[in-house]
Short mmCIF file of C-alpha atoms in Angstrom, two decimals:
data_model
loop_
_atom_site.label_atom_id
_atom_site.label_comp_id
_atom_site.label_asym_id
_atom_site.label_seq_id
_atom_site.Cartn_x
_atom_site.Cartn_y
_atom_site.Cartn_z
CA ASP Q 51 9.28 1.57 2.17
CA ALA Q 52 8.93 -0.77 5.22
CA LYS Q 53 10.71 0.18 8.42
CA THR Q 54 13.38 -2.46 9.60
CA THR Q 55 14.41 -3.19 13.12
CA GLN Q 56 17.66 -4.66 14.04
CA PRO Q 57 19.55 -5.19 17.30
CA PRO Q 58 22.23 -2.60 17.71
CA SER Q 59 25.03 -4.89 18.52
CA MET Q 60 25.96 -8.55 18.39
CA ASP Q 61 29.05 -10.69 19.19
CA CYS Q 62 30.19 -13.79 17.46
CA ALA Q 63 33.24 -16.16 17.92
CA GLU Q 64 35.57 -16.44 14.94
CA GLY Q 65 34.83 -19.50 12.93
CA ARG Q 66 31.19 -19.88 14.29
CA ALA Q 67 28.21 -18.91 12.33
CA ALA Q 68 26.93 -15.30 12.81
CA ASN Q 69 23.08 -15.00 12.64
CA LEU Q 70 21.83 -11.50 12.12
CA PRO Q 71 17.99 -10.91 12.61
CA CYS Q 72 15.88 -8.25 11.03
CA ASN Q 73 12.28 -7.41 11.70
CA HIS Q 74 10.21 -5.99 8.84
CA SER Q 75 6.81 -6.66 9.84
CA THR Q 76 5.17 -3.92 7.80
CA ILE Q 77 6.91 -5.16 4.50
CA SER Q 78 4.66 -5.23 1.41
CA GLY Q 79 4.54 -7.82 -1.13
CA ASN Q 80 6.67 -6.16 -3.79
CA GLU Q 81 9.42 -5.08 -1.36
CA TYR Q 82 12.87 -6.89 -1.45
CA VAL Q 83 14.99 -7.28 1.58
CA TYR Q 84 18.64 -6.26 1.07
CA TRP Q 85 21.65 -6.59 3.20
CA TYR Q 86 24.69 -4.43 3.07
CA ARG Q 87 27.64 -4.03 5.42
CA GLN Q 88 29.87 -1.23 6.30
CA ILE Q 89 33.46 -2.14 7.34
CA HIS Q 90 34.96 0.70 9.62
CA SER Q 91 34.36 3.93 7.61
CA GLN Q 92 34.36 2.57 4.15
CA GLY Q 93 31.51 2.66 1.67
CA PRO Q 94 28.78 0.10 2.19
CA GLN Q 95 29.14 -3.24 0.48
CA TYR Q 96 26.26 -5.07 -0.99
CA ILE Q 97 25.87 -8.77 0.54
CA ILE Q 98 22.64 -10.25 -0.60
CA HIS Q 99 19.02 -9.59 -1.38
CA GLY Q 100 15.71 -11.72 -1.61
CA LEU Q 101 11.96 -11.38 -2.05
CA LYS Q 102 10.34 -14.68 -0.81
CA ASN Q 103 12.70 -17.50 -1.18
CA ASN Q 104 15.94 -18.13 0.90
CA GLU Q 105 19.12 -17.04 -1.02
CA THR Q 106 22.66 -17.99 -0.88
CA ASN Q 107 25.73 -16.59 -2.38
CA GLU Q 108 29.55 -16.77 -1.74
CA MET Q 109 29.21 -14.39 1.24
CA ALA Q 110 26.19 -15.34 3.03
CA SER Q 111 22.75 -16.88 3.26
CA LEU Q 112 19.39 -15.02 3.66
CA ILE Q 113 16.58 -16.87 5.33
CA ILE Q 114 13.20 -15.05 5.04
CA THR Q 115 10.20 -16.13 6.97
CA GLU Q 116 7.23 -17.50 5.14
CA ASP Q 117 5.11 -14.52 6.23
CA ARG Q 118 7.97 -12.22 5.27
CA LYS Q 119 7.88 -10.34 8.48
CA SER Q 120 11.39 -11.09 9.41
CA SER Q 121 14.69 -12.31 7.92
CA THR Q 122 18.11 -13.57 9.08
CA LEU Q 123 21.45 -13.00 7.48
CA ILE Q 124 23.73 -15.93 8.13
CA LEU Q 125 27.56 -15.63 7.77
CA PRO Q 126 28.48 -19.40 7.95
CA HIS Q 127 32.03 -19.04 9.26
CA ALA Q 128 32.59 -15.62 10.57
CA THR Q 129 36.05 -14.20 10.32
CA LEU Q 130 37.69 -11.14 12.06
CA ARG Q 131 37.28 -9.27 8.62
CA ASP Q 132 33.46 -9.72 8.93
CA THR Q 133 33.51 -7.08 11.84
CA ALA Q 134 31.32 -4.46 10.44
CA VAL Q 135 27.88 -2.75 10.77
CA TYR Q 136 25.27 -4.78 8.97
CA TYR Q 137 22.27 -2.99 7.45
CA CYS Q 138 18.91 -4.61 6.58
CA ILE Q 139 16.71 -2.62 4.17
CA ALA Q 140 13.32 -3.34 2.80
CA PHE Q 141 12.82 -1.56 -0.51
CA TYR Q 142 10.62 -1.22 -3.49
CA ALA Q 143 11.86 0.91 -6.41
CA GLY Q 144 8.53 1.68 -8.07
CA ASN Q 145 8.18 5.39 -8.31
CA ASN Q 146 10.09 5.95 -5.06
CA ARG Q 147 13.75 5.27 -5.42
CA LYS Q 148 14.55 6.27 -1.83
CA LEU Q 149 16.52 3.44 -0.07
CA ILE Q 150 15.91 4.09 3.61
CA TRP Q 151 18.88 3.03 5.84
CA GLY Q 152 18.45 2.27 9.53
CA LEU Q 153 21.22 2.20 12.14
CA GLY Q 154 22.13 -1.49 11.45
CA THR Q 155 23.67 -3.97 13.74
CA SER Q 156 27.32 -3.68 14.71
CA LEU Q 157 28.78 -7.24 14.62
CA ALA Q 158 31.96 -7.91 16.57
CA VAL Q 159 33.77 -11.18 15.57
CA ASN Q 160 36.09 -12.04 18.48
CA PRO Q 161 39.16 -14.31 18.21
CA ASN L 206 38.06 -1.95 -12.50
CA ALA L 207 37.85 1.27 -10.46
CA GLY L 208 34.07 0.96 -9.69
CA VAL L 209 32.98 4.23 -7.99
CA THR L 210 35.57 6.82 -7.37
CA GLN L 211 34.95 9.93 -5.23
CA THR L 212 37.26 13.07 -5.04
CA PRO L 213 38.38 14.45 -2.78
CA LYS L 214 38.65 12.07 0.15
CA PHE L 215 39.06 14.78 2.68
CA ARG L 216 38.19 18.48 2.82
CA VAL L 217 38.04 21.27 5.29
CA LEU L 218 35.85 24.33 4.34
CA LYS L 219 35.13 27.54 6.09
CA THR L 220 31.46 28.61 6.49
CA GLY L 221 30.19 30.28 3.45
CA GLN L 222 32.76 28.66 1.09
CA SER L 223 31.56 26.54 -1.87
CA MET L 224 32.87 23.27 -3.25
CA THR L 225 32.02 20.42 -5.54
CA LEU L 226 32.36 16.79 -4.87
CA LEU L 227 32.90 14.56 -7.89
CA CYS L 228 31.73 10.95 -8.21
CA ALA L 229 32.83 8.99 -11.28
CA GLN L 230 31.70 5.41 -12.12
CA ASP L 231 33.07 3.26 -14.95
CA MET L 232 30.37 0.51 -14.86
CA ASN L 233 27.94 2.22 -17.30
CA HIS L 234 25.28 2.39 -14.55
CA GLU L 235 22.25 4.47 -15.17
CA TYR L 236 21.43 5.41 -11.63
CA MET L 237 23.60 7.43 -9.21
CA TYR L 238 23.10 8.60 -5.68
CA TRP L 239 24.60 10.88 -3.06
CA TYR L 240 24.16 10.10 0.49
CA ARG L 241 25.52 11.70 3.70
CA GLN L 242 26.26 9.77 6.95
CA ASP L 243 26.33 11.29 10.33
CA PRO L 244 27.10 9.71 13.69
CA GLY L 245 24.13 8.06 15.19
CA MET L 246 22.14 8.21 12.01
CA GLY L 247 21.93 5.92 8.93
CA LEU L 248 22.76 6.91 5.61
CA ARG L 249 20.46 9.67 4.21
CA LEU L 250 19.85 10.25 0.52
CA ILE L 251 20.53 13.79 -0.59
CA HIS L 252 19.93 13.65 -4.36
CA TYR L 253 19.85 10.99 -7.01
CA SER L 254 19.89 10.61 -10.86
CA VAL L 255 18.07 8.11 -13.03
CA GLY L 256 20.13 8.84 -16.12
CA GLU L 257 22.26 11.41 -17.85
CA GLY L 258 20.75 14.79 -17.73
CA THR L 259 18.30 14.08 -15.00
CA THR L 260 18.30 14.55 -11.17
CA ALA L 261 15.82 14.35 -8.23
CA LYS L 262 15.58 15.29 -4.56
CA GLY L 263 16.13 12.75 -1.99
CA GLU L 264 15.45 12.97 1.85
CA VAL L 265 17.74 15.93 2.73
CA PRO L 266 18.33 17.97 -0.49
CA ASP L 267 18.50 21.48 1.10
CA GLY L 268 21.83 23.24 0.75
CA TYR L 269 22.98 20.95 -1.98
CA ASN L 270 22.72 21.08 -5.80
CA VAL L 271 23.72 18.21 -8.23
CA SER L 272 24.38 17.77 -11.92
CA ARG L 273 24.71 14.82 -14.22
CA LEU L 274 25.97 16.22 -17.43
CA LYS L 275 27.79 12.94 -18.33
CA LYS L 276 26.46 9.42 -17.63
CA GLN L 277 29.60 8.44 -15.82
CA ASN L 278 29.78 11.47 -13.46
CA PHE L 279 27.57 12.86 -10.68
CA LEU L 280 28.49 16.15 -9.05
CA LEU L 281 27.45 17.35 -5.64
CA GLY L 282 27.76 21.06 -4.94
CA LEU L 283 27.66 23.10 -1.78
CA GLU L 284 27.02 26.70 -2.72
CA SER L 285 27.49 28.17 0.82
CA ALA L 286 28.80 25.59 3.40
CA ALA L 287 27.40 25.48 6.83
CA PRO L 288 28.77 23.58 9.92
CA SER L 289 25.59 21.37 9.67
CA GLN L 290 26.97 19.90 6.39
CA THR L 291 29.96 18.47 8.14
CA SER L 292 29.46 14.78 7.38
CA VAL L 293 30.93 11.97 5.41
CA TYR L 294 29.43 11.85 1.95
CA PHE L 295 29.05 8.61 -0.13
CA CYS L 296 28.33 8.35 -3.84
CA ALA L 297 26.69 5.06 -5.22
CA SER L 298 25.74 3.82 -8.51
CA SER L 299 23.52 0.95 -9.74
CA TYR L 300 22.43 -0.49 -13.08
CA THR L 301 18.78 -0.17 -12.35
CA ALA L 302 16.78 1.46 -9.42
CA VAL L 303 18.34 -1.01 -6.82
CA LEU L 304 15.65 -3.57 -7.73
CA ASN L 305 17.08 -6.91 -8.36
CA THR L 306 20.52 -5.25 -8.48
CA GLU L 307 23.16 -4.12 -6.05
CA ALA L 308 24.44 -0.76 -5.49
CA PHE L 309 28.16 0.14 -5.65
CA PHE L 310 29.56 2.71 -3.19
CA GLY L 311 32.49 4.90 -3.18
CA GLN L 312 34.95 5.13 -0.41
CA GLY L 313 33.52 8.40 0.96
CA THR L 314 34.45 12.01 1.35
CA ARG L 315 34.87 13.44 4.88
CA LEU L 316 33.85 17.02 4.84
CA THR L 317 34.41 19.34 7.88
CA VAL L 318 32.88 22.88 7.75
CA VAL L 319 34.35 25.13 10.36
#
């Protein structure tokens, strides 16, 4: 599975868009990009995933570059409850079902 | 809808003691996973199961055993606890092998081995 690189921490003002980058330059063509977040010490929560096209759901948008070497998670109107650690994961199930987690980005949404 | 439930939520063990962590899911998911999370490290996969009666090793399986006798339950056992197993343990389940689907996580079990 491809290694992902994320900044260790970011800040965002409440009500503004939070743009969280992720680098996955070694991603292969059949690997999906997943985003999860972990609020305080709770269990991780799924946010969104994508392969090639940009994706949007009720929580966030995922923008994947055309060469798929990087992606950005966008929280359009960040709230204080979005303060969490955000994990970007590149994963292909295939015969290897090991989802490799990095250290993520600690996002602080400030009032 | 309970989702994924872990018991217990907290436990303190003495070195050498044994215990079993229980994970139960009510979503009829085939795949279940046990992770551990330590400070300064990402989640690491201990064992996983692709269906009732099956188990497989993850990244860090040593010192742990698992069983999946019923589809809805995935048990993680520590036969002889060591201080290095002090960690927060998370169970997760998914409909398929986390491909085109999301994984659902429990709220964690905080284990301290003294």
